[in-house]
């Protein structure tokens, strides 16, 4: 009988549970970002997933990020410009942040901004921040500190993440005052307020090694992404241990046994056979210089000359006859009259 009661009791209990609505079981809460602390935690969680150390909270960066989020909420759109046209770099320096890097290029600092109609759900990096420039803001090994700001207006939420690196001695650089007083917005880039020389892949050497020379603002993360490798691999190839800091001009071995690109063979240019150009030949009439030709006697002139010669002879004969006659007459006269 007891066994029967126990069996009935268990059946009733199971039936009750099957019709009872579970208590305390619900969908996992979404990671909505509505505060600066949550945003910093999300960024540092992202860094941890890449094996990077967390960025340290800094009061000045918290101030610049929050003031920028409030400013964007007030004007209704996202911008890296500060009120009055001041740049992010100038704002940091004016507040006394000991910014590292080349200040004429903006220094080692970066800023991501975003506007959404509803709170960010951080189940992965927001799509607007997934490009290399925005990711570098959150993952760069150059940066040591972080600040964040979240603001809201009637149209939605405005977010700002500010990251930067402090100088090695924690002191302001000598050129800081010059940059603060400058009207130049050097280092400001569209979309992301940072300065970093774009990573350009190097060609493999004949040995198969690929050497990359670090340029201003580049990091192990940005280099690894461009070459399709990992930070750990670059560290191992260069005996860096766990060191994540690289410096401008440093030569890093990023790949081994890489294939050199095929040499650019000169393109054979088919030269069409030379076409004979027919130049029309214009006959040249050579005009001979007129020769001076002595006038020749005509037949009429020759006839006149021929007739003139007998006439002269005849005249001479006549003259001689007359002379002979006269001479004879004189001789006769002298003979008759000697006196």
Coordinates of C-alpha atoms in Angstrom, one line a residue:
X1 CA 0.0 0.0 0.0
X2 CA 2.8 2.4 0.9
X3 CA 4.5 1.8 -2.4
X4 CA 1.2 2.6 -4.2
X5 CA 0.8 5.9 -2.3
X6 CA 4.4 6.9 -3.1
X7 CA 3.8 6.0 -6.8
X8 CA 0.6 8.1 -6.9
X9 CA 2.3 11.0 -5.1
X10 CA 5.2 11.0 -7.6
X11 CA 2.8 10.9 -10.6
X12 CA 0.8 13.8 -9.2
X13 CA 4.0 15.8 -8.5
X14 CA 5.3 15.2 -12.1
X15 CA 1.9 16.2 -13.5
X16 CA 1.9 19.4 -11.4
X17 CA 5.4 20.3 -12.6
X18 CA 4.4 19.8 -16.2
X19 CA 1.6 22.3 -15.9
X20 CA 3.5 24.7 -13.8
X21 CA 5.2 27.8 -15.4
X22 CA 8.9 27.8 -14.7
X23 CA 9.9 30.4 -12.2
X24 CA 13.0 32.6 -12.6
X25 CA 13.9 31.3 -16.1
X26 CA 14.2 34.0 -18.7
X27 CA 16.2 34.9 -21.8
X28 CA 19.8 36.1 -21.1
X29 CA 19.8 39.8 -20.5
X30 CA 21.2 41.8 -23.4
X31 CA 24.4 43.8 -22.8
X32 CA 22.9 47.2 -23.3
X33 CA 25.4 50.1 -23.0
X34 CA 23.9 53.1 -21.2
X35 CA 26.9 54.3 -19.1
X36 CA 30.5 55.2 -19.5
X37 CA 31.6 52.4 -17.1
X38 CA 29.8 49.8 -19.2
X39 CA 31.4 51.1 -22.4
X40 CA 34.9 51.0 -20.9
X41 CA 34.3 47.4 -19.6
X42 CA 33.2 46.4 -23.1
X43 CA 36.3 47.9 -24.7
X44 CA 38.6 46.2 -22.2
X45 CA 36.8 42.9 -22.7
X46 CA 37.5 43.2 -26.4
X47 CA 41.2 43.8 -25.7
X48 CA 41.3 40.8 -23.4
X49 CA 39.9 38.7 -26.2
X50 CA 43.0 39.7 -28.2
X51 CA 45.4 39.1 -25.4
X52 CA 45.9 42.8 -24.7
X53 CA 46.1 44.4 -21.3
X54 CA 43.2 46.6 -20.1
X55 CA 43.5 50.3 -20.6
X56 CA 43.6 52.4 -17.4
X57 CA 40.8 54.8 -16.6
X58 CA 42.0 58.4 -16.7
X59 CA 40.0 61.4 -15.3
X60 CA 41.0 63.8 -18.2
X61 CA 39.9 61.3 -20.8
X62 CA 36.7 60.7 -19.0
X63 CA 36.2 64.5 -19.1
X64 CA 37.0 64.8 -22.8
X65 CA 34.8 61.9 -23.8
X66 CA 31.8 62.9 -21.7
X67 CA 31.9 66.5 -22.8
X68 CA 32.1 65.4 -26.4
X69 CA 29.1 63.0 -26.0
X70 CA 27.1 65.9 -24.4
X71 CA 28.2 68.3 -27.1
X72 CA 27.1 65.9 -29.8
X73 CA 23.7 65.3 -28.1
X74 CA 23.3 69.1 -27.9
X75 CA 23.9 69.7 -31.6
X76 CA 22.3 66.5 -32.8
X77 CA 25.1 64.9 -34.8
X78 CA 28.4 63.2 -34.4
X79 CA 31.7 65.2 -34.8
X80 CA 35.3 65.1 -33.5
X81 CA 35.5 68.9 -33.5
X82 CA 35.2 70.6 -30.1
X83 CA 33.2 73.8 -29.5
X84 CA 35.1 76.8 -31.1
X85 CA 36.9 74.5 -33.5
X86 CA 39.3 73.1 -30.9
X87 CA 40.8 69.8 -31.8
X88 CA 40.9 66.7 -29.6
X89 CA 44.7 67.0 -29.2
X90 CA 44.4 70.7 -28.1
X91 CA 41.7 69.8 -25.6
X92 CA 43.8 67.1 -24.0
X93 CA 46.9 69.3 -23.8
X94 CA 44.9 72.3 -22.4
X95 CA 43.5 70.1 -19.7
X96 CA 47.0 69.0 -18.7
X97 CA 47.1 65.5 -20.2
X98 CA 50.8 64.5 -20.7
X99 CA 50.2 63.3 -24.3
X100 CA 52.9 61.1 -25.9
X101 CA 53.8 60.9 -29.6
X102 CA 54.5 63.6 -32.2
X103 CA 52.2 66.4 -31.2
X104 CA 52.5 68.1 -34.6
X105 CA 50.7 65.0 -35.9
X106 CA 48.2 64.9 -33.1
X107 CA 50.1 62.7 -30.7
X108 CA 49.1 59.2 -29.6
X109 CA 45.4 59.6 -29.1
X110 CA 42.2 58.4 -30.8
X111 CA 38.5 58.8 -30.5
X112 CA 35.5 56.7 -31.6
X113 CA 32.1 58.3 -31.7
X114 CA 28.7 56.9 -32.5
X115 CA 25.0 57.9 -32.6
X116 CA 22.2 55.3 -32.2
X117 CA 18.5 55.5 -31.9
X118 CA 18.6 53.0 -29.0
X119 CA 21.3 51.8 -26.6
X120 CA 24.2 49.8 -28.0
X121 CA 23.8 46.1 -27.5
X122 CA 27.4 44.9 -27.1
X123 CA 27.2 41.3 -28.3
X124 CA 30.1 42.1 -30.5
X125 CA 31.8 45.3 -31.8
X126 CA 29.2 47.7 -33.3
X127 CA 29.2 47.5 -37.0
X128 CA 30.2 51.2 -37.3
X129 CA 33.4 50.5 -35.3
X130 CA 34.5 47.3 -37.1
X131 CA 36.9 48.9 -39.6
X132 CA 40.6 49.0 -39.0
X133 CA 40.7 52.6 -37.9
X134 CA 38.0 52.3 -35.3
X135 CA 39.3 49.0 -34.1
X136 CA 42.8 50.5 -33.7
X137 CA 41.3 53.1 -31.3
X138 CA 40.3 50.2 -29.0
X139 CA 43.1 47.8 -29.6
X140 CA 46.2 49.9 -30.2
X141 CA 49.2 48.9 -28.0
X142 CA 50.3 52.6 -28.2
X143 CA 47.5 53.6 -25.9
X144 CA 47.7 53.3 -22.1
X145 CA 44.6 55.0 -20.9
X146 CA 40.9 55.3 -21.7
X147 CA 37.8 57.4 -21.0
X148 CA 34.2 57.2 -22.2
X149 CA 31.1 59.2 -22.3
X150 CA 27.4 58.5 -23.0
X151 CA 24.7 61.1 -23.5
X152 CA 21.1 61.0 -24.6
X153 CA 18.7 63.4 -26.3
X154 CA 15.2 63.0 -27.7
X155 CA 16.5 61.2 -30.9
X156 CA 18.9 58.7 -29.3
X157 CA 22.2 58.0 -27.7
X158 CA 25.6 59.5 -28.3
X159 CA 28.8 57.6 -27.4
X160 CA 32.4 58.6 -27.2
X161 CA 35.5 56.5 -26.5
X162 CA 38.7 58.4 -25.9
X163 CA 42.1 56.6 -25.8
X164 CA 45.6 58.0 -25.5
X165 CA 49.1 57.4 -24.3
X166 CA 51.0 59.3 -21.6
X167 CA 54.6 60.3 -21.9
X168 CA 57.2 58.1 -20.3
X169 CA 58.0 60.5 -17.5
X170 CA 54.4 61.6 -17.1
X171 CA 55.3 65.2 -17.9
X172 CA 54.0 67.5 -20.6
X173 CA 56.1 67.8 -23.8
X174 CA 57.8 71.1 -24.4
X175 CA 55.9 71.7 -27.6
X176 CA 52.5 71.3 -25.9
X177 CA 52.0 75.0 -25.5
X178 CA 52.7 75.7 -29.1
X179 CA 50.2 73.1 -30.3
X180 CA 47.5 74.4 -27.9
X181 CA 47.9 77.9 -29.4
X182 CA 47.9 76.7 -33.0
X183 CA 44.9 77.1 -35.2
X184 CA 45.9 73.9 -37.1
X185 CA 43.8 70.8 -36.8
X186 CA 46.8 68.5 -37.6
X187 CA 46.2 64.9 -37.1
X188 CA 42.4 65.0 -37.3
X189 CA 41.0 62.4 -39.7
X190 CA 37.5 62.0 -41.1
X191 CA 35.6 59.4 -39.2
X192 CA 38.2 58.6 -36.6
X193 CA 40.1 61.2 -34.7
X194 CA 43.6 59.7 -34.8
X195 CA 46.8 59.7 -36.7
X196 CA 48.4 56.5 -37.9
X197 CA 50.5 55.9 -41.0
X198 CA 48.6 53.3 -43.1
X199 CA 50.2 49.9 -43.0
X200 CA 51.5 49.0 -46.4
X201 CA 52.6 45.3 -46.9
X202 CA 56.2 44.7 -47.8
X203 CA 57.3 42.3 -50.5
X204 CA 59.0 39.0 -49.5
X205 CA 62.7 38.8 -49.8
X206 CA 64.4 36.1 -51.9
X207 CA 64.7 34.1 -48.7
X208 CA 61.0 34.2 -48.2
X209 CA 61.2 36.5 -45.1
X210 CA 58.8 39.5 -45.0
X211 CA 60.2 42.5 -43.1
X212 CA 58.0 45.3 -42.1
X213 CA 59.4 48.7 -40.9
X214 CA 57.1 50.2 -38.3
X215 CA 55.8 53.6 -39.2
X216 CA 54.3 56.4 -37.0
X217 CA 51.3 55.2 -35.0
X218 CA 51.4 51.6 -36.2
X219 CA 50.9 48.8 -33.7
X220 CA 51.3 45.1 -33.5
X221 CA 47.6 44.8 -33.9
X222 CA 47.3 46.9 -37.1
X223 CA 50.4 45.2 -38.6
X224 CA 49.1 41.7 -37.8
X225 CA 45.7 42.5 -39.3
X226 CA 47.2 43.8 -42.6
X227 CA 49.6 40.8 -43.0
X228 CA 46.9 38.3 -42.1
X229 CA 48.9 37.0 -39.1
X230 CA 48.6 37.3 -35.3
X231 CA 50.3 39.4 -32.6
X232 CA 51.6 36.2 -30.9
X233 CA 53.2 35.1 -34.2
X234 CA 55.0 38.4 -34.6
X235 CA 56.1 38.4 -31.0
X236 CA 57.5 34.8 -31.4
X237 CA 59.3 35.6 -34.7
X238 CA 61.0 38.7 -33.2
X239 CA 61.6 37.3 -29.6
X240 CA 59.5 40.0 -28.1
X241 CA 58.1 37.8 -25.4
X242 CA 54.9 39.4 -24.1
X243 CA 56.0 42.9 -25.1
X244 CA 53.4 44.7 -27.1
X245 CA 55.2 48.0 -27.6
X246 CA 56.9 48.7 -31.0
X247 CA 58.6 51.8 -32.0
X248 CA 58.8 53.9 -35.2
X249 CA 61.6 52.6 -37.5
X250 CA 61.7 49.1 -35.9
X251 CA 62.1 46.3 -38.4
X252 CA 59.8 43.3 -37.7
X253 CA 59.9 39.9 -39.2
X254 CA 56.2 39.3 -39.9
X255 CA 56.3 36.2 -42.1
X256 CA 58.6 33.4 -43.2
X257 CA 58.6 31.3 -46.3
X258 CA 56.4 33.7 -48.1
X259 CA 56.2 33.5 -51.9
X260 CA 57.6 36.4 -53.8
X261 CA 55.2 37.9 -56.3
X262 CA 55.8 37.0 -59.9
X263 CA 58.1 39.5 -61.5
X264 CA 56.6 42.0 -63.7
X265 CA 57.6 40.9 -67.2
X266 CA 58.0 43.6 -69.7
X267 CA 55.0 43.6 -72.0
X268 CA 56.0 42.9 -75.6
X269 CA 54.9 45.8 -77.7
X270 CA 54.1 44.9 -81.2
X271 CA 55.5 47.6 -83.4
X272 CA 53.7 47.7 -86.7
X273 CA 56.0 47.6 -89.7
X274 CA 57.2 51.0 -90.8
X275 CA 54.9 52.4 -93.4
X276 CA 56.6 54.0 -96.3
X277 CA 55.5 57.5 -96.6
X278 CA 55.1 58.4 -100.2
X279 CA 56.2 61.9 -100.7
X280 CA 54.8 63.3 -103.9
X281 CA 57.7 64.3 -106.2
X282 CA 57.1 67.6 -107.9
X283 CA 59.0 67.8 -111.1
X284 CA 61.4 70.6 -111.0
X285 CA 61.9 72.6 -114.1
X286 CA 65.4 73.9 -114.1
X287 CA 65.5 77.2 -115.7
X288 CA 68.9 77.5 -117.4
X289 CA 70.4 80.9 -117.2
X290 CA 70.0 82.6 -120.5
X291 CA 73.2 82.4 -122.4
X292 CA 74.5 85.4 -124.1
X293 CA 74.4 84.5 -127.7
X294 CA 76.2 86.7 -130.2
X295 CA 73.8 87.9 -132.8
X296 CA 74.1 86.0 -136.0
X297 CA 73.7 87.6 -139.4
X298 CA 70.5 86.8 -141.2
X299 CA 70.3 85.7 -144.8
X300 CA 69.3 89.2 -145.8
X301 CA 72.3 90.7 -144.0
X302 CA 74.5 88.2 -145.8
X303 CA 73.0 89.1 -149.1
X304 CA 73.6 92.8 -148.5
X305 CA 77.2 92.0 -147.6
X306 CA 77.6 89.9 -150.7
X307 CA 76.2 92.7 -152.9
X308 CA 78.2 95.4 -151.2
X309 CA 81.6 93.8 -152.1
X310 CA 81.1 93.9 -155.9
X311 CA 79.8 97.4 -155.7
X312 CA 82.9 98.5 -153.9
X313 CA 85.1 96.8 -156.4
X314 CA 83.2 98.3 -159.3
X315 CA 83.6 101.8 -157.8
X316 CA 87.3 101.2 -157.3
X317 CA 87.6 100.2 -160.9
X318 CA 85.7 103.3 -162.1
X319 CA 87.9 105.5 -159.9
X320 CA 91.0 104.0 -161.4
X321 CA 89.7 104.4 -164.9
X322 CA 88.9 108.0 -164.4
X323 CA 92.2 108.5 -162.7
X324 CA 93.9 106.9 -165.7
X325 CA 92.0 109.0 -168.1
X326 CA 92.8 112.2 -166.3
X327 CA 96.4 111.2 -166.0
X328 CA 96.6 110.5 -169.7
X329 CA 95.0 113.8 -170.5
X330 CA 97.5 115.7 -168.4
X331 CA 100.3 113.8 -170.0
X332 CA 99.1 114.7 -173.5
X333 CA 98.7 118.3 -172.5
X334 CA 102.2 118.5 -171.2
X335 CA 103.6 117.0 -174.3
X336 CA 101.9 119.5 -176.6
X337 CA 102.7 122.6 -174.6
X338 CA 105.9 122.1 -172.8
X339 CA 105.7 125.7 -171.5

